[in-house]
Coordinates of C-alpha atoms in Angstrom, one line a residue:
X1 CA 16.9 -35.1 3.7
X2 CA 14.3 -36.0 1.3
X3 CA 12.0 -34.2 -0.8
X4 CA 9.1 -34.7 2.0
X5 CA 11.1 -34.5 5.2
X6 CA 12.6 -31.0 4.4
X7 CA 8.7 -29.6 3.5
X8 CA 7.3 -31.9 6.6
X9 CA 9.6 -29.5 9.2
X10 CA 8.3 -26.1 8.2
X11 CA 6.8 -23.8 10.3
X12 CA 3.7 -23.1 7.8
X13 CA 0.9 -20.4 8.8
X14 CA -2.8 -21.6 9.1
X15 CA -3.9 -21.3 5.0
X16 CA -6.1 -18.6 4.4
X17 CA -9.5 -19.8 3.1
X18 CA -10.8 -16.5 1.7
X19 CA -12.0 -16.3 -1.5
X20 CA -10.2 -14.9 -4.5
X21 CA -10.4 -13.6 -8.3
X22 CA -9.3 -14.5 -11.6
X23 CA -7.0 -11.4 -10.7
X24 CA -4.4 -14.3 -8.6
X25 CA -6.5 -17.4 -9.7
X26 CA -6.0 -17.3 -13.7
X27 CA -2.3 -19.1 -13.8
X28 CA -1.2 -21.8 -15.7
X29 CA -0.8 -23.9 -13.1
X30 CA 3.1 -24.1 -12.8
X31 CA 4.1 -24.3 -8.8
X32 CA 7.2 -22.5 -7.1
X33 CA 9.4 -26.1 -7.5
X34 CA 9.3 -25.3 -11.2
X35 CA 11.2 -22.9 -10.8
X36 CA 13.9 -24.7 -9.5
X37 CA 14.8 -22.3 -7.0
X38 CA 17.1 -22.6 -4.1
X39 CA 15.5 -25.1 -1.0
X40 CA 16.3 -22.2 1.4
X41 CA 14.5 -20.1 -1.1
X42 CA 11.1 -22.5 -0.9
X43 CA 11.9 -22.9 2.8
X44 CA 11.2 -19.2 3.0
X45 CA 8.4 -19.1 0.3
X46 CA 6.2 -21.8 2.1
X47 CA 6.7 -20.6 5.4
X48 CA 5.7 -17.0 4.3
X49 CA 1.9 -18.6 3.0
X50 CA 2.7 -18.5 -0.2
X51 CA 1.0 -21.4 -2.0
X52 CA 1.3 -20.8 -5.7
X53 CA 2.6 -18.3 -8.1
X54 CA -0.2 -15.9 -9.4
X55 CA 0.2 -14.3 -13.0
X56 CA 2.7 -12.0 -12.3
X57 CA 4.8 -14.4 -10.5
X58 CA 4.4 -16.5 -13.2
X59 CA 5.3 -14.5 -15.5
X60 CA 8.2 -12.7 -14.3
X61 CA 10.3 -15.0 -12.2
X62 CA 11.6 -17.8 -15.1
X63 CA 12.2 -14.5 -16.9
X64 CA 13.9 -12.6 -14.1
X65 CA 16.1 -15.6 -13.4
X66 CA 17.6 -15.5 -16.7
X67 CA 19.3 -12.4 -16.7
X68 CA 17.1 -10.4 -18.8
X69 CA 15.9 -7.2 -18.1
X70 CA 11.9 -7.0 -17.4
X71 CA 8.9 -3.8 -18.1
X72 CA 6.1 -5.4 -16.4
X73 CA 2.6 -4.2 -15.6
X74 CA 0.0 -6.1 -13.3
X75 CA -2.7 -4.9 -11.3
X76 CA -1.7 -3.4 -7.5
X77 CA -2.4 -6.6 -5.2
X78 CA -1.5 -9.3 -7.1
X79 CA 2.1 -10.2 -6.1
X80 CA 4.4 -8.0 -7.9
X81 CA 6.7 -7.8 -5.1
X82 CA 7.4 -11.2 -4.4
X83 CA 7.5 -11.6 -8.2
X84 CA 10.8 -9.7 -8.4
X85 CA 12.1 -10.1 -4.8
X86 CA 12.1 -14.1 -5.2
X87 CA 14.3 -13.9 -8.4
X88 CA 16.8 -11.4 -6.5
X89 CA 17.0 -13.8 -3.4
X90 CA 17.7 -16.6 -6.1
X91 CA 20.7 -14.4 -8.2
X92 CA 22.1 -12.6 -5.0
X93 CA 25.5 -15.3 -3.5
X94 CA 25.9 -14.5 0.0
X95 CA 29.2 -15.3 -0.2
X96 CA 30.0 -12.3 -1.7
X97 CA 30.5 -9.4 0.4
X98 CA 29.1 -6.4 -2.0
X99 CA 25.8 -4.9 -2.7
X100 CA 24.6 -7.1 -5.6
X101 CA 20.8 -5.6 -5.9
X102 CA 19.1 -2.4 -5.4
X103 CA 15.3 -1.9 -5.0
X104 CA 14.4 1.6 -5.0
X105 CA 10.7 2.9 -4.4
X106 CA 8.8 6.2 -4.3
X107 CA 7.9 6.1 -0.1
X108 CA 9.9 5.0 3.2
X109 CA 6.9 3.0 4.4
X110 CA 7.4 1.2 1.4
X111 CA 10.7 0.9 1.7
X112 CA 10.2 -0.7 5.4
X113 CA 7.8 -3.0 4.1
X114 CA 10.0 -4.2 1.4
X115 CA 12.6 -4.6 3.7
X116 CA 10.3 -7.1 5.7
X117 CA 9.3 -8.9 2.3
X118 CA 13.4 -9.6 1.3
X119 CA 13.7 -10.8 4.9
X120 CA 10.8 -13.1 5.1
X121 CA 11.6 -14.7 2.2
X122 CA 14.9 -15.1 2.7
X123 CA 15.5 -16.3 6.0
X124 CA 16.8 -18.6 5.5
X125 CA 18.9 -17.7 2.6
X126 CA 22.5 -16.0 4.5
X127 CA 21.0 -12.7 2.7
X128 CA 21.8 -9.5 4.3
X129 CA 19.4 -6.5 3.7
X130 CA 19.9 -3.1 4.4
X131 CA 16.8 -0.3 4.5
X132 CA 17.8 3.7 4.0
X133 CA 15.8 6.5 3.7
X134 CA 15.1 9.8 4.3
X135 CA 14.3 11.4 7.6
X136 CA 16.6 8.6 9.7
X137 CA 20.4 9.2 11.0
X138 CA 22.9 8.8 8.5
X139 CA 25.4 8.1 10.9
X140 CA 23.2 4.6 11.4
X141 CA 23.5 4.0 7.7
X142 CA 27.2 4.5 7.9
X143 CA 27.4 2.3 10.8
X144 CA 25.3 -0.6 9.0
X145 CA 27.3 -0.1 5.5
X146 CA 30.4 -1.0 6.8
X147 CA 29.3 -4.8 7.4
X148 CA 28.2 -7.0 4.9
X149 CA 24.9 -6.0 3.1
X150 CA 23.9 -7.8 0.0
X151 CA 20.4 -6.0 -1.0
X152 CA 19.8 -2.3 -0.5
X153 CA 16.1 -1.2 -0.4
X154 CA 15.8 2.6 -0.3
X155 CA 14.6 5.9 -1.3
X156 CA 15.9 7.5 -4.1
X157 CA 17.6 10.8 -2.0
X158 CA 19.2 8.9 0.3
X159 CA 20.6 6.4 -1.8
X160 CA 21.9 9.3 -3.8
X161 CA 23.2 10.5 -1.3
X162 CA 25.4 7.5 0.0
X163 CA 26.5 6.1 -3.0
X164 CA 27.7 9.9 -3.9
X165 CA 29.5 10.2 -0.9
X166 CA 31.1 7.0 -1.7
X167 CA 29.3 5.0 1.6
X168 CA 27.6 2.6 -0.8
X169 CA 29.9 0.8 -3.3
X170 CA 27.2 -0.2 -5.9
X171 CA 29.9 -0.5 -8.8
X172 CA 28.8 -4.6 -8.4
X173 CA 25.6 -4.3 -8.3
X174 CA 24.3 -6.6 -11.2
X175 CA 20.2 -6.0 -10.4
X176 CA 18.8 -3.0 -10.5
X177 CA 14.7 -2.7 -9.8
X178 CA 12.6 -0.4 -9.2
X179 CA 9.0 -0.7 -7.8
X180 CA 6.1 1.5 -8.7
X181 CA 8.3 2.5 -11.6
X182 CA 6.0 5.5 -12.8
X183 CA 6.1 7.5 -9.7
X184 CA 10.0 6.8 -9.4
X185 CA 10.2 8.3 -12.8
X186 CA 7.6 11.3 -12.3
X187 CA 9.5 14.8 -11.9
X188 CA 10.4 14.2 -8.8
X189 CA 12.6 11.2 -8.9
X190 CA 13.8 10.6 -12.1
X191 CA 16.7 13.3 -12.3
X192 CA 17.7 11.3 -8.7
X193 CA 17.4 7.9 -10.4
X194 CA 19.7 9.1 -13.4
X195 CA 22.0 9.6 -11.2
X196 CA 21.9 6.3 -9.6
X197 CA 22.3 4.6 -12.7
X198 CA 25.7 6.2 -13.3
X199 CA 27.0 4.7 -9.9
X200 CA 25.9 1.0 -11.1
X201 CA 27.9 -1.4 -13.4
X202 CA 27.0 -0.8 -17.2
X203 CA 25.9 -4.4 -17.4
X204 CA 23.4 -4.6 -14.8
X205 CA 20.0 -6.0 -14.7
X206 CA 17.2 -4.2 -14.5
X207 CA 13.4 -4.5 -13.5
X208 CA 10.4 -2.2 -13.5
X209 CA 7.3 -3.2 -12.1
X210 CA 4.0 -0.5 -11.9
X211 CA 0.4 -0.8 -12.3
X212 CA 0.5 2.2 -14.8
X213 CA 3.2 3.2 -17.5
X214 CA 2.9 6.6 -18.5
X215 CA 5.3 8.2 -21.5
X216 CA 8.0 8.5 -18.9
X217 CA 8.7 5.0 -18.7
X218 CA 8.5 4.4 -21.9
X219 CA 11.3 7.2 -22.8
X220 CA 13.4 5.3 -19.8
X221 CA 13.3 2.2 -21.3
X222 CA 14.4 3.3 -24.6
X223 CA 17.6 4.6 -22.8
X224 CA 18.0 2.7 -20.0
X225 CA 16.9 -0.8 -20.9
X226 CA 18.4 -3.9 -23.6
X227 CA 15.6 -5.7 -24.8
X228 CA 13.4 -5.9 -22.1
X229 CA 10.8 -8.9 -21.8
X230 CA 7.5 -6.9 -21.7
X231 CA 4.6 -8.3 -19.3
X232 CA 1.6 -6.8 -19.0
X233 CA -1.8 -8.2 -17.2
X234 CA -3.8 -5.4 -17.0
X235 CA -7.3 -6.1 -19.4
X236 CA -8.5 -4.3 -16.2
X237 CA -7.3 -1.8 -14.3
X238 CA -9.0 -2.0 -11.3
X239 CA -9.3 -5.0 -9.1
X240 CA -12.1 -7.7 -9.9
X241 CA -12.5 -8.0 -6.1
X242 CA -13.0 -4.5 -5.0
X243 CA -16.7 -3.2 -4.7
X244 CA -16.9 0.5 -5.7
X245 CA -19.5 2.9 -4.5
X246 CA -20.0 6.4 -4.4
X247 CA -22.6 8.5 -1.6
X248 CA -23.4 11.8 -3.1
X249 CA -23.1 14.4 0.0
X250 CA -22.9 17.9 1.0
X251 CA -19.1 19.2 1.9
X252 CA -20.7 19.9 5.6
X253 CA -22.4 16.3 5.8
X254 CA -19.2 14.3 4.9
X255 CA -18.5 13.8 8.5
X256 CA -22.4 12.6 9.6
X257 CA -21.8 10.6 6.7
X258 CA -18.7 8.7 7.7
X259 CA -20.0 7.8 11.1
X260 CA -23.2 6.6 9.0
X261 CA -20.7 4.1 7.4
X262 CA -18.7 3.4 10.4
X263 CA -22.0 1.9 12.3
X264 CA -23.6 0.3 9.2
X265 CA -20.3 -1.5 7.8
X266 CA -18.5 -4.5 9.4
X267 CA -14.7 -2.9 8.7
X268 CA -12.1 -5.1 9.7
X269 CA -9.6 -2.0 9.0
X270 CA -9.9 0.8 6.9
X271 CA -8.0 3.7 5.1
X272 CA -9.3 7.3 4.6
X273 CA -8.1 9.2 2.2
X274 CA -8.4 13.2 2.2
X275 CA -6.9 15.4 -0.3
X276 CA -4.4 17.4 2.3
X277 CA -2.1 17.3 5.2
X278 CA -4.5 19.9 6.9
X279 CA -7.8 17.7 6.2
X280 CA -6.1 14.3 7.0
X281 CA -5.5 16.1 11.2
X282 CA -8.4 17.5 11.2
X283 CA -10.6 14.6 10.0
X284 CA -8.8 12.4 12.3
X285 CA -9.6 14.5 15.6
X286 CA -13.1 14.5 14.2
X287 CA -13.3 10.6 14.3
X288 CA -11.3 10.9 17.9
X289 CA -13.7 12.7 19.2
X290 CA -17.0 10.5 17.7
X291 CA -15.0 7.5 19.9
X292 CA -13.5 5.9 17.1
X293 CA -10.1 4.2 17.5
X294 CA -8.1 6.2 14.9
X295 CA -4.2 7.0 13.7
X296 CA -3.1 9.5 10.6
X297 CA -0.1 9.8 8.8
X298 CA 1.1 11.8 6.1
X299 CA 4.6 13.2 4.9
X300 CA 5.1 16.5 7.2
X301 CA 5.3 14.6 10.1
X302 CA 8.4 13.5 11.4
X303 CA 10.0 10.0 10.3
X304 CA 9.9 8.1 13.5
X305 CA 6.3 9.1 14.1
X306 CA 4.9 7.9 10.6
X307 CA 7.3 4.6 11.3
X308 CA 5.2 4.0 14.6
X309 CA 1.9 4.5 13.4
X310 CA 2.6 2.3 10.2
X311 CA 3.9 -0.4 12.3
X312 CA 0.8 -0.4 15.1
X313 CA -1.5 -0.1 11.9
X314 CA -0.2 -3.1 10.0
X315 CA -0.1 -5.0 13.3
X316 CA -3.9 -4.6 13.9
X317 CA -3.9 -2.4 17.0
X318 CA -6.1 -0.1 15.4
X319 CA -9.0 0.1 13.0
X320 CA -9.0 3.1 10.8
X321 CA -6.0 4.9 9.4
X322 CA -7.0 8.0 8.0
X323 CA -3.9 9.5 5.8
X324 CA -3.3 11.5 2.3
X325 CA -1.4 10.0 -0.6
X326 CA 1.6 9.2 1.4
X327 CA 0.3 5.3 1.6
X328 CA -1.7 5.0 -1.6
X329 CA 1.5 2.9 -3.1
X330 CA 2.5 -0.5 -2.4
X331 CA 1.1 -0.7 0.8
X332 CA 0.2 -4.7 1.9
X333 CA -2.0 -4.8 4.6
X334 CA -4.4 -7.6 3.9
X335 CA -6.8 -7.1 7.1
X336 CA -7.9 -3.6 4.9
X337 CA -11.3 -4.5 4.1
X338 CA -12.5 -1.3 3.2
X339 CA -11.4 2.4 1.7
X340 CA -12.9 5.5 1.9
X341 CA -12.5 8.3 -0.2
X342 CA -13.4 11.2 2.1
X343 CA -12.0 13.7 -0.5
X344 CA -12.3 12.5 -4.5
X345 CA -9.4 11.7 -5.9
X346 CA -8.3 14.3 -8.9
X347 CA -6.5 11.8 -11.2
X348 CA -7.5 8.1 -12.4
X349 CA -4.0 6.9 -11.5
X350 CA -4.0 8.1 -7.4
X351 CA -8.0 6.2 -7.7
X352 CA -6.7 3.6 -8.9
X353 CA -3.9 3.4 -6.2
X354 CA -6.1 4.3 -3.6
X355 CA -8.7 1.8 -3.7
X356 CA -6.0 -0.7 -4.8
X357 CA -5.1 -0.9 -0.6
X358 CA -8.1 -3.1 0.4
X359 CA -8.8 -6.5 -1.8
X360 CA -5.4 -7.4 -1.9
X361 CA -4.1 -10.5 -3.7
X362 CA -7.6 -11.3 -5.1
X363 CA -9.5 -11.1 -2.3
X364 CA -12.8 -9.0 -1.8
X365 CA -12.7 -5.5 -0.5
X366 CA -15.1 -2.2 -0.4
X367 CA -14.4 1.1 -1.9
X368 CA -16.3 4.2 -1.2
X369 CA -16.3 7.7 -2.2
X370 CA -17.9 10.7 -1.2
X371 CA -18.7 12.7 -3.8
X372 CA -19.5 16.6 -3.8
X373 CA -21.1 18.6 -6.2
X374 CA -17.8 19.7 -7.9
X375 CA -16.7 16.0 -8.2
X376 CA -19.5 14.6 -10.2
X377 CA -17.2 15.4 -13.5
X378 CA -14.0 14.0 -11.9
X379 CA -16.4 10.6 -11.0
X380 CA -17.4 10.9 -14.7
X381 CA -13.5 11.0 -16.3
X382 CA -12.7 8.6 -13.8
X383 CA -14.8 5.8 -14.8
X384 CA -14.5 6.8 -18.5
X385 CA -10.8 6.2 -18.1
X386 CA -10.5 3.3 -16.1
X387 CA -13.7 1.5 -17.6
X388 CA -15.2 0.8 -14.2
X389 CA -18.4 1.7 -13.0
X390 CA -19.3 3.5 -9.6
X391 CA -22.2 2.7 -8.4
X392 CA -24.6 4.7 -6.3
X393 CA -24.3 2.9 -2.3
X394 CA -27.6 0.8 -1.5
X395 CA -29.4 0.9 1.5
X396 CA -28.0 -2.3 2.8
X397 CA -24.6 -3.3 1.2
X398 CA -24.0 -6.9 0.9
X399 CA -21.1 -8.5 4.1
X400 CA -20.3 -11.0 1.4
X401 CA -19.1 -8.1 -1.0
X402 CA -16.1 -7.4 1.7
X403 CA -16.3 -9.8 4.4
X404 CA -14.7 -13.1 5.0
X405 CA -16.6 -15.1 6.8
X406 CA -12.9 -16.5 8.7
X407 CA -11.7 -13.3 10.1
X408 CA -8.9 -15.1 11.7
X409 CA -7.4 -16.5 8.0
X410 CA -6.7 -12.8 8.0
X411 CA -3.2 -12.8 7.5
X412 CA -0.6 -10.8 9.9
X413 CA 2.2 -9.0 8.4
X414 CA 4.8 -8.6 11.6
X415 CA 4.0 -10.9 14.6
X416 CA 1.7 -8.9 17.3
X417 CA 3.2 -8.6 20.6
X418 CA 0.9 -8.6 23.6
X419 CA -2.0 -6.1 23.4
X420 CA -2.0 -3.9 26.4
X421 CA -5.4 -2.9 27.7
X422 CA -4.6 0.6 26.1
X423 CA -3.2 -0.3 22.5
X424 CA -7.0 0.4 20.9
X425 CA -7.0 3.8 22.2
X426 CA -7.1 6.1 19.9
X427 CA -3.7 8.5 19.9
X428 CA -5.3 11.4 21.5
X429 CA -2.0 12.9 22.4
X430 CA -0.8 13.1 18.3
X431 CA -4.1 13.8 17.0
X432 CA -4.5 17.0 19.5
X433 CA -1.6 17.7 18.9
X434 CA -1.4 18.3 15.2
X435 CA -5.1 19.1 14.8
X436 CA -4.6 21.9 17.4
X437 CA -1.5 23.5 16.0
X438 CA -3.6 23.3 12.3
X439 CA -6.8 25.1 13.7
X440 CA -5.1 28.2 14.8
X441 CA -3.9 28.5 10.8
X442 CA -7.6 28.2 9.8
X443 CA -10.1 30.6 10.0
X444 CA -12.9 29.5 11.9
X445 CA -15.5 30.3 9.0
X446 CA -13.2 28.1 6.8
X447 CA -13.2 25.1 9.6
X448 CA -17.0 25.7 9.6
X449 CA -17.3 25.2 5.6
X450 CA -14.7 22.4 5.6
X451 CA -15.9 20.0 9.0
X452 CA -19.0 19.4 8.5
X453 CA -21.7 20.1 10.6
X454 CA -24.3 17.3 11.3
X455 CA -27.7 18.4 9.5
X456 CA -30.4 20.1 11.1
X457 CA -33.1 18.4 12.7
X458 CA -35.8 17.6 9.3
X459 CA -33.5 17.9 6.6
X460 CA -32.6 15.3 4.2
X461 CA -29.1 14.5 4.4
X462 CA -28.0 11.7 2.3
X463 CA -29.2 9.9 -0.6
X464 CA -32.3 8.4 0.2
X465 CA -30.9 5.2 -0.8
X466 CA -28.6 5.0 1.7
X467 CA -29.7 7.2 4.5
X468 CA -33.1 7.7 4.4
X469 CA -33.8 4.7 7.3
X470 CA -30.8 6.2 9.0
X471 CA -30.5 7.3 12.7
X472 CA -29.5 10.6 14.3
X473 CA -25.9 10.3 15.0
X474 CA -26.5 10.4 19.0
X475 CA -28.4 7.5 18.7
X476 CA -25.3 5.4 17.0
X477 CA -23.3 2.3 19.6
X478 CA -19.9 2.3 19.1
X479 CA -18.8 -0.9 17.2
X480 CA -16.6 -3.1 19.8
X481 CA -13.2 -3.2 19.2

């Protein structure tokens, strides 16, 4: 078959024609046939919209492909995934019967989307991946381990946990990597990934990819690394696409405040961050009961519950998402247009992750925060820290700031099955259900303080900037679904 026969046959998604930054556009101009990877390799590649390399996929893969072990930094949503999944698809043989790579990150939603990338982009490669984490039956892991797998994405516990029961052989595993590598050495992973390492082949690869390296990493390498190729693209920190704003409110008036947004803003999706399991529930009833289309998710509820609502999220059957931390790494979901900070941030990094989930791979998203009167010095640090600057929201924020004027070049991450007339209703049954067990823990008073009763008739609300042409909240039309 020649060179334009084999490219002429595949099954290539309709190019997305959004705009993007210097953050994917700044490359050198090399294309994924210089790499001289596998054609089964490209097949997947091309048929997964991938176009070009960006930086970090510049960058890394020639490097990765030679054996050597990497420490690279790049900004969240510009391709670090694919930047070391590609190289692994092209060193794994599938003739071999043995785990040959382990990817370990912080989260199991992150876990499953990994999963989904190796697959993608390997489809046509005779690669066998495996996905374990927490909260899921082992006896399904045992079941799965004993036919071939040849790349093991997973948590760090559960991996643990096989290979110390001797279920997973990794003693030929050759690639180790590890994605968001500063959380997956924080406190609470890196005594677990220690332990890992032990169970691997002395001579293995390894790969650490993060958008932040804190001392921690840098004590790992020491120990754990030989002469690792350093990469780091971050001038910035934060995304040259992503529009930051902040609306200074009242605790009580966060709510008014949100459905302000919801009627003003053209959000394609969104994610809503709050500060706690508790808030997240509550919050999400809240927007339930406005008429919004809204799911949550966080870590105390149960694994197959947190799997469904990431799935129907990423698919597009709902709008908003509001969750805690739990999703503030890694997470791909390039219809999020815009995030909302409904409780500030405490730490630069978790701000930068956060608002890292809309304007992914250079495209243009909206971030906004609602401050309170005890966050003005955490918006202060913030912005000294990251050298960004949050602005104060306008009356009338620009579409072209967030919007692309193709909605449907929006890519889809899993292939939507029919819609049913119900699948944008919002999950009353989960969000009463949690939201009601969590009110009979709080006081009323303390419900009172925390959500956030509309302002009385007369009184200024918001900053006039924004809010001062605004209308009473009974007067607000649902936006169509």
């Amino acid at each position: 078959m020649s060179e334009d026969d084999w490219k002429k046959q595949l099954n290539i998604p309709k190019k997305d024609t959004r705009p993007q930054t210097d953050d994917v556009l700044n490359t050198k101009g090399n294309t994924f046939e210089n790499f001289y990877l596998k054609r089964e390799l490209l097949m997947g590649i091309f048929e997964a919209g991938f176009e070009k390399p960006s930086p970090i996929q510049e960058e890394a893969i020639p490097i990765a492909l030679t054996r050597r072990d990497i420490l690279a930094r790049a900004k969240n949503g510009t391709g670090k995934t694919a930047a070391f999944v590609i190289p692994t698809l092209e060193l794994v043989k599938p003739k071999i019967n043995s785990i040959q790579a382990l990817i370990m990150v912080p989260t199991r939603e992150l876990a499953l989307q990994m999963s989904q990338v190796v697959r993608t982009l390997g489809k046509h490669c005779g690669v066998s991946c495996m996905v374990t984490t927490g909260g899921t039956n082992l006896r399904d892991d045992i079941m799965r381990l004993n036919e071939p797998v040849h790349i093991l994405v997973g948590t760090p516990g559960r991996v643990l946990d096989l290979a110390s029961r001797k279920l997973a052989d990794l003693s030929e595993c050759s690639l180790f990597i590890m994605d968001e590598a500063d959380k997956m050495l924080s406190r609470d992973f890196k005594s677990l990934i220690e332990q890992i390492l032990s169970f691997l082949p002395s001579s293995h690869q390894s790969l650490l990819f993060s958008a932040t390296f804190p001392l921690t990493v840098k004590e790992f390498m020491v120990k754990h690394l030989n002469k690792p190729y350093e990469i780091n693209l971050m001038d910035e920190l934060t995304l040259k696409g992503i529009t930051q704003y902040y609306a200074f409110v009242e605790e009580r008036q966060k709510l008014h405040c949100l459905n302000t947004l919801f009627s003003k803003l053209q959000i394609n999706q969104a994610i809503i961050f709050c500060n706690s399991t508790n808030r997240v529930e509550l919050l999400a009833k809240k927007i339930t009961d406005l008429g919004y289309s809204c799911y949550y998710s966080h870590a105390r509820m149960k694994q197959p519950e947190r799997n469904k609502v990431f799935h129907e999220f990423r698919q597009g059957k709902v709008r908003t998402l509001v969750c805690s931390d739990l999703l503030t790494r890694g997470i791909d979901i390039q219809a999020v247009n815009v995030v909302i900070n409904f409780d500030f941030p405490k730490t630069a990094e978790t701000y930068l992750h956060r608002i890292g989930r809309s304007g992914r791979f250079g495209h243009l998203g909206l971030a906004i925060n609602l401050i309170n009167w005890n966050d003005r010095f955490n918006l202060y640090k913030i912005e000294q820290e990251l050298g960004t600057e949050i602005a104060a929201i306008p009356a009338q924020i620009d579409k072209s700031l967030y919007v692309a004027e193709d909605s449907t070049a929006v890519p889809v991450p899993f292939p939507i099955e029919s819609l049913q007339d119900n699948t944008h209703q919002p999950m009353q049954a989960q969000v009463n259900q949690y939201a009601n067990s969590v009110q009979q823990q709080i006081p009323p008073q303390q419900m009172q303080q925390q959500f956030i009763q509309q302002p009385q008739p007369g009184q200024q609300s918001y900053p006039a900037q924004m809010y001062q042409q605004g209308i009473p909240s009974q007067q607000y039309v649902q936006p169509q679904y």
